[in-house]
Amino acid sequence: MASTVLVVTALEDVTADRVIAALNEREVPVARVDPADIGPALTFAAHIEAGTPTWGGRLRTASREVELGEVAAVYYRRPTPYAARYGHLPPQQRDFAAAEARHGLGGILNNLHGATYVNHPAAITRADFKPAQLQRFTELGLTIPPTLVTNDAEAARKFAAEHSRVIYKTFRGLPRDEDGHTGAIWAQRVDLDTFDDTLAVTAHLFQAEIPKTSDVRVTVVGRRVFAQHVAAPDGALDWRRGNWDDLTHAPTTVPAPVEAALHRYLDSFGLVFGCFDFALTGDGDAPEHWTAIECNSNGQWGWLPDAPAITEAFADILEGKGGGRP
């Protein structure tokens, strides 16, 4: 019977470290692999043939050897992009090698027969688009902020004129620069007087600002739900922009209708886990106080006070003890 847990992530991933440590304590076989290590540090040979509709073979890292058929669960976290492995090559060779590695090695790792994926990369991709998230929230009866996605300056001006305060948010984080550094553009208030034809260059996300009393991060792992109020000491519009060590937290209870909607949300995308962000109006006791902002299907949770309990919830699912999606 398959028993190995394969953790697919980069070397420096403290969130994955927590889960690996928990699995080690349970004496569950674990192998960690970063697909971008493909080369002498990561070799594999996978085979399939008529009458045997599963991939067999082995994957070897510097410290582990894994039988593909022994993988019972895959914890897919944040592997290094394949392109980083081939950054030293000319563009055409780099793109070719990265695509071959992604479709070859990635195609194997993403299709291990019978394995439980948390989360499957294809499901992460499907759920990664904010327009899809907002549409699904409304389909499930959750409140969302009035939202405009546009590259039309006149449409943006009209939207801003209809709402007392408007914020701008990016769809994605900043890509790496030439030195490999990444960055972020935080949610920020915008003035319609600043809108001009340069908006036509790309897509923009504008939302009416919610008169929130607090923010809540809800982490759902299988059927288990962990919810924390999150507050920045300076009352920042976007609590992520400051020092996370200065944030204050308080546990809270998610109203039953909202919790049920979150489970249906994950089920609809084929996800086992997700980090949901809400803006609360009022005291949060009523479902209508909860405004859904987004769901990160590969979000961070190691910084939360209930991280130890979240770790155990991940370990339970990966070990096959239940608690996953029905």
Coordinates of C-alpha atoms in Angstrom, one line a residue:
M1 CA 0.0 0.0 0.0
A2 CA 1.3 3.4 -0.9
S3 CA 2.6 5.4 2.0
T4 CA 5.1 8.1 1.0
V5 CA 4.2 11.8 1.1
L6 CA 5.9 13.8 -1.6
V7 CA 6.4 17.5 -0.7
V8 CA 6.9 19.6 -3.8
T9 CA 8.5 22.9 -2.9
A10 CA 11.6 25.1 -2.9
L11 CA 14.4 24.5 -0.4
E12 CA 13.6 27.5 1.7
D13 CA 10.0 27.1 2.7
V14 CA 9.3 27.3 6.4
T15 CA 5.6 26.6 5.9
A16 CA 6.4 23.2 4.3
D17 CA 9.1 22.6 7.0
R18 CA 6.3 22.6 9.6
V19 CA 4.3 19.9 7.9
I20 CA 7.4 17.8 7.2
A21 CA 8.4 18.0 10.8
A22 CA 4.9 16.8 11.9
L23 CA 5.0 13.9 9.4
N24 CA 8.4 12.9 10.6
E25 CA 7.1 12.9 14.2
R26 CA 4.4 10.5 13.0
E27 CA 7.0 8.4 11.3
V28 CA 5.4 8.9 7.9
P29 CA 7.8 8.5 5.0
V30 CA 8.4 11.9 3.5
A31 CA 10.4 13.0 0.4
R32 CA 11.0 16.7 -0.5
V33 CA 11.7 17.6 -4.0
D34 CA 12.0 20.9 -5.9
P35 CA 11.4 20.0 -9.6
A36 CA 13.7 22.9 -10.7
D37 CA 16.6 20.9 -9.3
I38 CA 16.3 18.6 -12.4
G39 CA 19.8 17.7 -13.4
P40 CA 22.5 15.8 -11.4
A41 CA 20.7 16.7 -8.1
L42 CA 17.4 15.4 -9.4
T43 CA 17.0 12.5 -11.8
F44 CA 14.0 10.4 -12.6
A45 CA 12.9 7.6 -14.9
A46 CA 9.2 6.9 -15.4
H47 CA 7.6 4.3 -17.6
I48 CA 4.1 3.3 -18.6
E49 CA 2.8 0.7 -21.1
A50 CA -0.4 -0.9 -22.4
G51 CA -2.3 -2.8 -19.7
T52 CA -0.6 -0.9 -16.9
P53 CA -2.2 2.5 -16.8
T54 CA -0.1 4.1 -14.1
W55 CA 3.4 5.6 -14.1
G56 CA 6.1 3.5 -12.5
G57 CA 9.7 4.2 -11.9
R58 CA 11.9 6.2 -9.5
L59 CA 12.8 9.7 -8.6
R60 CA 16.2 10.4 -7.0
T61 CA 17.3 13.5 -5.1
A62 CA 20.5 14.1 -3.2
S63 CA 19.0 12.5 -0.1
R64 CA 16.0 10.4 -1.2
E65 CA 14.9 7.8 -3.6
V66 CA 11.2 7.6 -4.2
E67 CA 9.2 4.9 -6.0
L68 CA 6.5 6.7 -7.9
G69 CA 4.0 4.0 -7.1
E70 CA 4.6 4.4 -3.4
V71 CA 3.5 8.1 -3.3
A72 CA 0.2 8.3 -1.4
A73 CA -0.1 12.1 -1.1
V74 CA 1.5 15.2 -2.6
Y75 CA 1.8 18.4 -0.7
Y76 CA 2.2 20.9 -3.6
R77 CA 3.6 24.1 -2.1
R78 CA 5.8 26.6 -3.9
P79 CA 8.4 25.0 -6.1
T80 CA 11.0 27.1 -7.9
P81 CA 9.9 28.0 -11.5
Y82 CA 11.6 25.7 -14.0
A83 CA 12.9 28.8 -15.9
A84 CA 15.2 29.6 -12.9
R85 CA 17.0 26.3 -13.5
Y86 CA 17.9 27.4 -17.0
G87 CA 18.5 31.1 -16.5
H88 CA 22.0 30.9 -17.8
L89 CA 21.0 29.7 -21.2
P90 CA 20.1 31.9 -24.3
P91 CA 16.4 32.7 -24.3
Q92 CA 15.3 30.1 -26.9
Q93 CA 17.3 27.3 -25.2
R94 CA 16.0 28.4 -21.8
D95 CA 12.4 28.4 -22.8
F96 CA 12.7 25.1 -24.6
A97 CA 14.4 23.3 -21.7
A98 CA 12.0 24.8 -19.1
A99 CA 9.0 23.7 -21.2
E100 CA 10.3 20.2 -21.7
A101 CA 11.0 19.9 -18.0
R102 CA 7.6 21.2 -17.0
H103 CA 5.7 18.9 -19.4
G104 CA 8.0 15.9 -18.7
L105 CA 8.8 15.9 -15.0
G106 CA 5.9 18.1 -14.2
G107 CA 3.5 15.9 -16.2
I108 CA 4.6 12.9 -14.1
L109 CA 4.5 14.6 -10.7
N110 CA 1.0 16.0 -11.5
N111 CA -0.5 12.6 -12.5
L112 CA 0.5 10.2 -9.8
H113 CA -2.2 7.6 -9.7
G114 CA -4.3 7.5 -6.6
A115 CA -2.4 10.2 -4.8
T116 CA -4.1 12.8 -2.7
Y117 CA -3.0 16.3 -3.8
V118 CA -3.0 19.3 -1.4
N119 CA -3.6 21.1 -3.7
H120 CA -3.3 19.8 -7.2
P121 CA -1.5 22.4 -9.3
A122 CA -4.2 22.4 -12.0
A123 CA -6.8 23.2 -9.3
I124 CA -4.5 26.0 -8.0
T125 CA -4.3 27.4 -11.5
R126 CA -8.1 27.3 -12.0
A127 CA -8.7 29.1 -8.8
D128 CA -5.9 31.6 -9.2
F129 CA -7.9 34.2 -11.2
K130 CA -9.5 36.9 -9.1
P131 CA -12.4 37.4 -11.5
A132 CA -13.2 33.7 -11.2
Q133 CA -13.0 34.0 -7.4
L134 CA -15.3 37.0 -7.1
Q135 CA -17.8 35.4 -9.5
R136 CA -17.9 32.1 -7.5
F137 CA -18.3 34.1 -4.2
T138 CA -21.4 35.7 -5.6
E139 CA -22.7 32.5 -7.0
L140 CA -22.5 31.0 -3.4
G141 CA -24.3 33.9 -1.9
L142 CA -21.4 35.7 -0.3
T143 CA -21.1 39.5 -0.2
I144 CA -18.3 41.0 -2.3
P145 CA -17.2 44.6 -2.9
P146 CA -18.5 46.3 -6.0
T147 CA -15.7 45.6 -8.5
L148 CA -14.5 46.9 -11.9
V149 CA -11.9 45.2 -14.0
T150 CA -10.9 47.5 -16.9
N151 CA -8.3 49.2 -19.1
D152 CA -10.7 52.0 -20.0
A153 CA -10.0 55.3 -18.2
E154 CA -13.5 56.6 -18.7
A155 CA -15.1 53.5 -17.2
A156 CA -12.7 53.8 -14.2
R157 CA -13.7 57.5 -13.7
K158 CA -17.3 56.6 -13.8
F159 CA -16.9 53.8 -11.3
A160 CA -14.9 56.0 -9.0
A161 CA -17.5 58.7 -9.2
E162 CA -20.2 56.2 -8.1
H163 CA -18.4 55.2 -4.9
S164 CA -17.1 57.4 -2.1
R165 CA -13.8 55.6 -1.9
V166 CA -12.1 53.3 -4.4
I167 CA -9.1 51.1 -4.0
Y168 CA -6.8 49.6 -6.6
K169 CA -5.3 46.1 -6.2
T170 CA -3.0 44.2 -8.4
F171 CA -3.9 40.7 -9.7
R172 CA -0.5 39.3 -9.1
G173 CA 2.7 40.3 -7.2
L174 CA 5.6 42.0 -8.9
P175 CA 7.7 39.6 -11.0
R176 CA 11.4 39.1 -10.1
D177 CA 13.8 41.8 -11.3
E178 CA 17.1 41.2 -12.9
D179 CA 18.7 40.5 -9.5
G180 CA 16.0 38.0 -8.6
H181 CA 14.2 40.2 -6.1
T182 CA 10.4 40.2 -5.8
G183 CA 8.1 42.9 -4.6
A184 CA 4.5 43.8 -4.0
I185 CA 2.1 46.6 -4.7
W186 CA -0.3 46.9 -1.8
A187 CA -4.0 47.7 -2.0
Q188 CA -4.3 51.5 -2.0
R189 CA -6.9 54.2 -2.3
V190 CA -6.9 56.0 -5.7
D191 CA -8.3 59.3 -7.0
L192 CA -10.3 59.5 -10.2
D193 CA -8.3 62.7 -11.1
T194 CA -5.2 60.5 -11.6
F195 CA -6.9 58.3 -14.2
D196 CA -5.6 58.9 -17.7
D197 CA -5.1 57.0 -21.0
T198 CA -2.1 55.1 -19.6
L199 CA -4.7 52.8 -18.0
A200 CA -5.2 51.3 -21.4
V201 CA -1.8 49.6 -21.3
T202 CA -3.0 46.7 -19.1
A203 CA -5.9 45.4 -16.9
H204 CA -6.7 47.0 -13.6
L205 CA -8.8 45.9 -10.6
F206 CA -10.8 48.6 -8.8
Q207 CA -13.1 48.0 -5.9
A208 CA -15.3 50.1 -3.7
E209 CA -13.7 50.4 -0.3
I210 CA -15.6 48.5 2.4
P211 CA -16.1 50.4 5.7
K212 CA -14.6 47.6 7.6
T213 CA -14.3 47.1 11.4
S214 CA -11.7 44.5 11.0
D215 CA -10.1 41.9 8.7
V216 CA -10.4 38.1 9.1
R217 CA -8.2 35.4 7.7
V218 CA -10.0 32.1 7.4
T219 CA -7.8 29.0 6.7
V220 CA -9.7 25.9 5.6
V221 CA -7.9 22.6 5.5
G222 CA -10.2 19.8 4.5
R223 CA -13.2 20.1 6.7
R224 CA -11.4 22.0 9.4
V225 CA -11.8 25.8 9.7
F226 CA -9.4 28.2 11.5
A227 CA -10.4 31.9 11.7
Q228 CA -8.4 34.9 13.1
H229 CA -9.1 38.6 13.3
V230 CA -6.0 40.4 11.9
A231 CA -5.3 44.0 12.8
A232 CA -2.3 46.3 12.0
P233 CA -1.3 48.7 14.8
D234 CA -1.6 51.7 12.4
G235 CA -5.0 50.6 11.0
A236 CA -3.5 50.2 7.6
L237 CA -5.8 49.6 4.6
D238 CA -3.8 46.5 3.7
W239 CA -2.4 44.8 6.8
R240 CA 0.2 42.9 4.7
R241 CA 2.3 46.0 4.0
G242 CA 3.8 46.4 7.5
N243 CA 5.8 44.2 9.8
W244 CA 3.8 41.0 10.3
D245 CA 5.3 40.6 13.8
D246 CA 3.4 43.7 14.8
L247 CA 0.0 42.3 13.8
T248 CA -2.5 41.4 16.5
H249 CA -4.7 38.4 16.2
A250 CA -7.9 37.1 17.9
P251 CA -9.7 33.9 17.2
T252 CA -13.2 34.3 15.8
T253 CA -16.1 32.1 14.7
V254 CA -17.3 32.0 11.1
P255 CA -21.1 32.1 10.7
A256 CA -22.5 28.8 9.6
P257 CA -23.8 30.0 6.2
V258 CA -20.4 31.6 5.4
E259 CA -18.5 28.5 6.5
A260 CA -20.8 26.3 4.3
A261 CA -20.1 28.6 1.3
L262 CA -16.4 28.2 1.8
H263 CA -16.6 24.5 1.7
R264 CA -18.7 24.7 -1.5
Y265 CA -16.2 27.1 -2.9
L266 CA -13.3 24.7 -2.4
D267 CA -15.3 21.8 -3.7
S268 CA -16.2 23.7 -6.9
F269 CA -12.5 24.2 -7.7
G270 CA -11.3 20.8 -6.6
L271 CA -9.3 22.3 -3.7
V272 CA -8.5 20.7 -0.4
F273 CA -7.1 23.9 1.2
G274 CA -7.5 27.6 0.9
C275 CA -6.8 30.9 2.7
F276 CA -9.8 33.3 2.6
D277 CA -9.6 37.0 3.3
F278 CA -12.7 38.8 4.5
A279 CA -13.4 42.4 5.5
L280 CA -15.9 42.6 8.4
T281 CA -18.5 45.3 8.9
G282 CA -20.3 45.3 12.2
D283 CA -19.4 42.7 14.9
G284 CA -19.2 39.8 12.5
D285 CA -21.9 37.8 14.1
A286 CA -24.2 38.0 11.0
P287 CA -23.3 36.5 7.6
E288 CA -24.0 39.9 5.9
H289 CA -21.2 41.4 8.0
W290 CA -18.7 39.2 6.0
T291 CA -17.4 40.6 2.7
A292 CA -15.3 38.1 0.7
I293 CA -12.1 39.6 -0.7
E294 CA -10.2 36.7 -2.2
C295 CA -9.0 33.2 -1.7
N296 CA -5.4 32.1 -2.0
S297 CA -5.3 28.4 -2.9
N298 CA -1.6 28.2 -2.0
G299 CA -1.5 30.8 0.8
Q300 CA 0.8 31.3 3.8
W301 CA -0.4 30.3 7.2
G302 CA 2.7 29.6 9.3
W303 CA 2.6 33.1 10.8
L304 CA -0.9 32.6 12.4
P305 CA -1.3 31.8 16.1
D306 CA -3.2 28.6 15.2
A307 CA -0.4 27.4 12.9
P308 CA 0.3 24.3 15.1
A309 CA -3.3 23.1 14.7
I310 CA -3.2 23.9 11.0
T311 CA 0.0 21.9 10.7
E312 CA -1.7 18.9 12.3
A313 CA -4.7 19.2 9.9
F314 CA -2.4 19.1 6.9
A315 CA -0.5 16.1 8.4
D316 CA -3.8 14.2 9.0
I317 CA -4.9 14.6 5.4
L318 CA -1.4 13.7 3.9
E319 CA -1.1 10.7 6.2
G320 CA -4.5 9.5 5.0
K321 CA -6.3 9.9 8.4
G322 CA -9.3 11.7 6.8
G323 CA -10.5 15.2 7.2
G324 CA -10.1 16.0 3.5
R325 CA -12.8 17.0 1.1
P326 CA -15.7 14.5 0.9

